[in-house]
Amino acid sequence: LFGSITTVAMSRDGMQLPASPATPLAQQVLLGLAASISCSGKCDSEQSPLAVRGMGICGSKKREEVVSFRETDGEIKLLIVALNYEYVQGAELTCHEDAHIIFRIADRAHCCDITLNTDRRGIGGLNFPTRSVVLKHIEMVASRCKPGDWFVWFWAGHGVSVPHRSGNGDFDQAFVTPDEKGRLTEKSVLLDDEFAEALETYVPEGVRILCICDCCHSGSICDVDSYKYTHEIYQFSASQDNEEAEDIGGGVLSIAMKRAVRQLSLKYPHREFSIQEAFDLSKKNAQKVTCEQELSFQWSGTDPRNVAWPLGYAWTEYAKDIPRRRVDIFDLEHTEDVLKGGDSDGD
């Protein structure tokens, strides 16, 4: 239907949807892929200012005191959702690579509660990540959290802007989840409003939230700047709401963040570093890769300069890289976790 698409770097989005319902979401995703052109090397002096959005603030050159997370009894509950979309011709991504990246970061941080939801089994497979299946995973992982823990959401896949259901001309951001038949439709996506409500409903009081969203149109995809969260929440996104995010054999955000965490673990071998430092260095690393997207940071709660990055680890963890690479992360994806979602998205 859409023909072959040749790009230098793929895009993790569907371009902003027009108000007319005549254009299928899948076509918008493919148009976004075709429109994405890689910009290698450092950005020029015309780049926009630091993307710290919503309730966020710019980082300070002076290092603030970081309140330790390692010294508490808190645990990390990590949910990884990664979609390659191999069942939609022309929309394929390499997001399973990003799942490996975040797993290794979390494993080095001694995170023992990691749940994986991917589309690797294909259409009809158990836990095929439709909207309802993803929401059930959020509920399941959040139910294991207790006060003092971190609930960490990691999404790697397409992101899209869709017309607000009120028809007022505004747009929502959304995670592109397929329907049960593998179709990418406007009805099948997980809207930012639904996602924010799920976090607020399922994550227990006293649990902090970290969202890492490696997709296009994701600057406000967690609604941190508009939803009245009672939780402390911190969101890293691969792009602004009006931007696309590139796929370079893995997402730019995932790759930049991996390098940032490694660099900071070497810089502070015996100390924890802050969420703000993790974002600032991730942004700097991303700018060395592309000029086509600008990382975004939104937060609500304690100043991120004082909050320890929960997925930090000592530099000595790199000595364990060889056995770590032998781990099949897809063993973390248990079919008995959620099973089929039972929805009929897009029908």
XYZ file of C-alpha atoms in Angstrom:
347
model
C 0.000 0.000 0.000
C 2.736 2.463 0.895
C 5.579 1.116 -1.249
C 9.209 0.831 -0.221
C 10.689 3.463 2.058
C 14.380 4.306 2.098
C 15.719 6.501 4.881
C 19.115 7.293 6.331
C 17.744 6.960 9.836
C 14.339 5.654 10.792
C 11.876 7.624 12.880
C 10.013 6.409 15.947
C 6.745 8.114 15.196
C 3.685 8.785 13.218
C 3.629 12.405 12.110
C 1.002 14.657 13.619
C -2.399 13.414 12.524
C -4.758 15.781 10.736
C -8.178 16.339 12.228
C -9.725 14.299 9.420
C -10.183 10.614 10.339
C -9.547 9.597 6.720
C -5.792 9.149 7.129
C -4.895 5.821 8.810
C -2.494 5.936 11.720
C -0.266 3.360 10.002
C 0.165 5.687 7.035
C 1.108 8.533 9.347
C 3.718 6.310 11.003
C 5.203 5.400 7.632
C 5.190 9.016 6.483
C 7.110 9.836 9.625
C 9.671 7.161 8.831
C 10.155 8.482 5.332
C 10.511 12.067 6.520
C 13.282 11.345 9.030
C 16.757 12.263 7.785
C 19.830 11.663 9.924
C 22.000 14.612 11.001
C 25.275 13.173 12.246
C 27.894 15.069 14.204
C 27.506 17.902 16.698
C 24.653 20.368 16.432
C 25.458 23.910 15.403
C 25.079 27.040 17.478
C 21.453 27.466 16.373
C 20.235 24.587 18.528
C 17.389 25.349 20.929
C 17.932 25.779 24.686
C 17.964 22.993 27.223
C 14.749 20.991 27.016
C 13.589 20.959 30.577
C 9.829 21.207 30.370
C 6.732 21.600 32.463
C 7.670 21.946 36.128
C 11.352 21.295 35.432
C 14.275 23.644 35.910
C 17.673 23.918 34.303
C 20.591 22.192 35.951
C 23.097 24.157 37.981
C 26.866 24.076 37.502
C 27.205 23.704 41.244
C 26.651 20.120 42.303
C 23.770 19.872 44.742
C 23.624 17.404 47.610
C 22.086 14.171 46.369
C 19.851 12.233 48.741
C 20.877 8.580 48.572
C 18.593 5.855 47.258
C 21.021 2.954 47.730
C 21.054 3.479 51.491
C 17.301 3.047 51.765
C 15.204 -0.122 51.755
C 13.580 0.946 48.506
C 13.544 -1.313 45.458
C 13.160 -0.735 41.723
C 10.244 -2.276 39.848
C 11.003 -1.966 36.142
C 8.556 -2.469 33.278
C 10.113 -2.606 29.795
C 7.778 -2.310 26.805
C 9.576 -2.584 23.451
C 7.967 -2.991 20.028
C 9.683 -3.753 16.712
C 6.469 -3.724 14.604
C 7.788 -6.396 12.236
C 4.190 -7.221 11.263
C 3.661 -3.762 9.685
C 5.665 -3.377 6.487
C 7.710 -0.190 6.507
C 7.112 0.570 10.193
C 9.786 -1.771 11.572
C 12.078 -0.533 14.350
C 14.958 -1.962 16.400
C 13.452 -1.333 19.833
C 14.331 -4.773 21.188
C 17.907 -3.459 21.183
C 16.765 -0.720 23.546
C 15.262 -3.378 25.814
C 18.730 -4.923 26.080
C 20.228 -1.524 26.932
C 17.849 -0.751 29.782
C 18.128 -4.320 31.079
C 21.895 -4.046 31.395
C 21.620 -0.689 33.134
C 19.051 -2.086 35.574
C 20.965 -5.302 36.125
C 24.117 -3.393 37.015
C 22.007 -1.411 39.480
C 20.985 -4.745 41.080
C 17.362 -4.367 40.053
C 15.812 -7.784 40.627
C 12.235 -7.035 39.566
C 12.221 -6.612 35.778
C 9.177 -7.302 33.615
C 9.332 -7.359 29.825
C 6.479 -6.932 27.325
C 7.363 -7.085 23.627
C 5.834 -8.020 20.304
C 8.493 -10.575 19.386
C 5.990 -13.469 19.328
C 3.973 -11.645 16.701
C 0.273 -11.196 16.138
C -1.796 -13.597 18.212
C 1.039 -14.325 20.612
C 0.433 -14.302 24.327
C 0.971 -10.873 25.845
C 0.935 -9.220 22.411
C 1.242 -5.583 23.581
C -2.127 -4.079 22.770
C -3.251 -1.125 24.836
C -5.117 -3.280 27.330
C -2.212 -5.706 27.748
C 0.208 -2.838 28.397
C -2.184 -1.319 30.935
C -2.492 -4.686 32.683
C 1.302 -4.889 32.885
C 1.388 -1.452 34.511
C -1.170 -2.619 37.057
C 0.692 -5.876 37.694
C 4.131 -4.318 38.213
C 2.743 -1.421 40.271
C 0.973 -3.877 42.576
C 4.383 -5.144 43.713
C 5.550 -1.670 44.746
C 5.666 -0.412 48.308
C 6.363 3.063 49.721
C 9.987 4.021 49.147
C 10.243 2.073 45.871
C 10.650 3.355 42.342
C 8.251 2.336 39.567
C 10.238 2.659 36.328
C 8.479 2.692 32.958
C 10.572 2.208 29.816
C 8.936 2.506 26.417
C 10.693 1.972 23.080
C 8.456 2.140 20.037
C 6.486 4.580 17.950
C 4.937 7.717 19.400
C 2.304 9.862 17.699
C 0.186 12.998 18.001
C -3.550 12.349 17.634
C -6.503 14.751 17.606
C -8.016 15.243 21.056
C -11.227 13.275 21.357
C -13.105 16.438 22.311
C -12.661 17.685 18.756
C -11.475 21.081 20.012
C -8.509 21.156 17.635
C -5.935 20.211 20.281
C -3.724 17.127 20.114
C -2.811 14.378 22.535
C 0.416 12.402 22.532
C 0.176 8.631 22.465
C 2.193 5.426 22.613
C 1.523 3.461 19.408
C 0.176 0.121 20.574
C -1.261 -2.207 17.904
C -4.697 -3.762 17.998
C -5.090 -7.540 18.325
C -4.688 -7.940 14.558
C -1.449 -5.975 14.507
C -2.980 -2.892 12.931
C -1.800 0.581 13.896
C -4.976 2.612 14.228
C -5.984 5.761 16.017
C -8.332 3.752 18.220
C -5.650 1.281 19.316
C -3.080 3.714 20.756
C -2.432 4.348 24.447
C -3.223 8.028 24.981
C -1.270 10.216 27.383
C -4.443 10.850 29.408
C -5.029 7.103 29.843
C -1.400 6.487 30.722
C -1.330 9.220 33.370
C -4.543 7.922 34.909
C -3.130 4.376 35.011
C 0.024 5.532 36.817
C -1.952 7.553 39.340
C -4.441 4.721 39.920
C -2.150 1.704 40.118
C 1.115 3.016 41.596
C 0.793 3.050 45.415
C 1.172 6.201 47.441
C 4.775 6.902 48.467
C 6.248 5.277 45.339
C 8.200 7.539 43.004
C 7.886 7.200 39.233
C 10.555 7.401 36.527
C 9.400 7.278 32.898
C 11.857 6.838 30.030
C 10.118 7.255 26.672
C 12.221 6.567 23.580
C 9.767 7.596 20.890
C 8.642 10.522 18.776
C 6.245 13.274 19.880
C 6.974 12.413 23.496
C 7.786 15.700 25.219
C 4.546 15.693 27.199
C 3.515 12.076 26.667
C 3.238 11.456 30.430
C 1.215 14.654 31.001
C 3.510 15.758 33.817
C 2.793 19.392 32.962
C -0.982 19.006 32.960
C -2.086 16.033 35.064
C -2.360 16.529 38.836
C -0.138 13.687 40.002
C 0.027 12.959 43.716
C 3.258 11.024 43.083
C 6.712 12.424 42.481
C 7.344 11.750 38.795
C 10.321 12.299 36.483
C 10.130 11.836 32.717
C 12.925 11.533 30.135
C 11.708 11.727 26.534
C 13.531 11.321 23.238
C 11.944 14.373 21.603
C 9.692 17.377 21.904
C 5.988 16.997 21.085
C 6.516 18.309 17.550
C 9.640 16.260 16.803
C 10.522 12.824 15.540
C 13.051 10.530 17.185
C 15.556 8.541 15.176
C 16.267 4.830 15.153
C 19.981 4.267 14.547
C 20.094 0.581 15.429
C 18.615 1.551 18.777
C 16.998 4.736 19.993
C 19.046 7.909 20.403
C 17.764 8.399 23.950
C 18.582 4.835 24.992
C 22.083 4.977 23.538
C 22.790 8.467 24.926
C 21.498 7.495 28.367
C 23.583 4.323 28.434
C 26.704 6.383 27.768
C 25.696 9.008 30.331
C 25.154 6.484 33.120
C 28.494 4.873 32.314
C 30.291 8.226 32.341
C 28.708 9.298 35.609
C 29.464 5.980 37.305
C 33.125 6.559 36.436
C 33.013 10.206 37.516
C 31.459 9.331 40.890
C 32.845 5.861 41.675
C 31.767 5.961 45.308
C 28.835 8.377 45.215
C 25.394 8.510 43.683
C 24.558 11.058 41.025
C 21.322 12.906 40.456
C 18.489 12.506 37.980
C 19.306 15.995 36.711
C 22.907 15.004 36.005
C 21.719 11.876 34.196
C 19.436 13.925 31.964
C 21.926 16.721 31.280
C 24.638 14.316 30.163
C 22.178 12.200 28.152
C 21.118 15.349 26.310
C 24.732 16.300 25.647
C 25.472 12.820 24.290
C 22.374 12.895 22.077
C 23.448 16.192 20.540
C 26.636 14.495 19.350
C 24.532 11.994 17.421
C 21.764 14.070 15.829
C 20.376 17.571 15.412
C 16.928 16.277 14.494
C 15.593 15.748 17.997
C 15.968 17.380 21.400
C 15.635 15.365 24.570
C 12.919 16.540 26.938
C 12.689 16.461 30.734
C 9.544 16.991 32.783
C 9.194 16.451 36.510
C 6.948 17.103 39.468
C 8.219 16.682 43.016
C 11.572 17.066 44.723
C 14.180 19.009 42.766
C 15.899 16.442 40.491
C 19.277 17.908 41.420
C 18.729 16.412 44.871
C 17.202 13.080 43.829
C 19.529 10.134 43.222
C 19.246 8.430 39.847
C 17.705 5.102 40.912
C 19.451 3.028 38.225
C 22.959 4.021 39.281
C 25.762 1.574 39.994
C 29.450 1.364 40.831
C 31.930 1.351 37.951
C 33.117 -2.108 39.038
C 29.893 -3.539 37.589
C 31.485 -3.271 34.135
C 33.751 -6.176 35.073
C 30.648 -8.359 34.914
C 29.722 -7.397 31.365
C 30.754 -10.693 29.722
C 28.363 -12.951 31.666
C 25.693 -10.243 31.497
C 25.750 -10.284 27.691
C 24.953 -13.998 27.723
C 21.636 -13.358 29.455
C 18.607 -13.808 27.207
C 16.443 -10.939 28.381
C 13.410 -12.478 26.722
C 13.418 -15.055 29.503
C 11.977 -12.170 31.550
C 8.861 -12.224 29.380
C 6.607 -14.791 31.051
C 3.489 -15.794 29.165
C 1.606 -16.386 32.391
C 1.985 -12.750 33.464
C -1.000 -11.228 31.666
C -1.912 -13.443 28.711
C -4.241 -12.049 26.042
C -5.740 -8.635 26.595
C -9.156 -9.470 25.252
C -9.724 -6.080 23.645
C -10.774 -5.419 20.092
C -8.907 -2.201 19.439
C -9.569 -0.684 16.081
C -12.518 -2.901 15.154
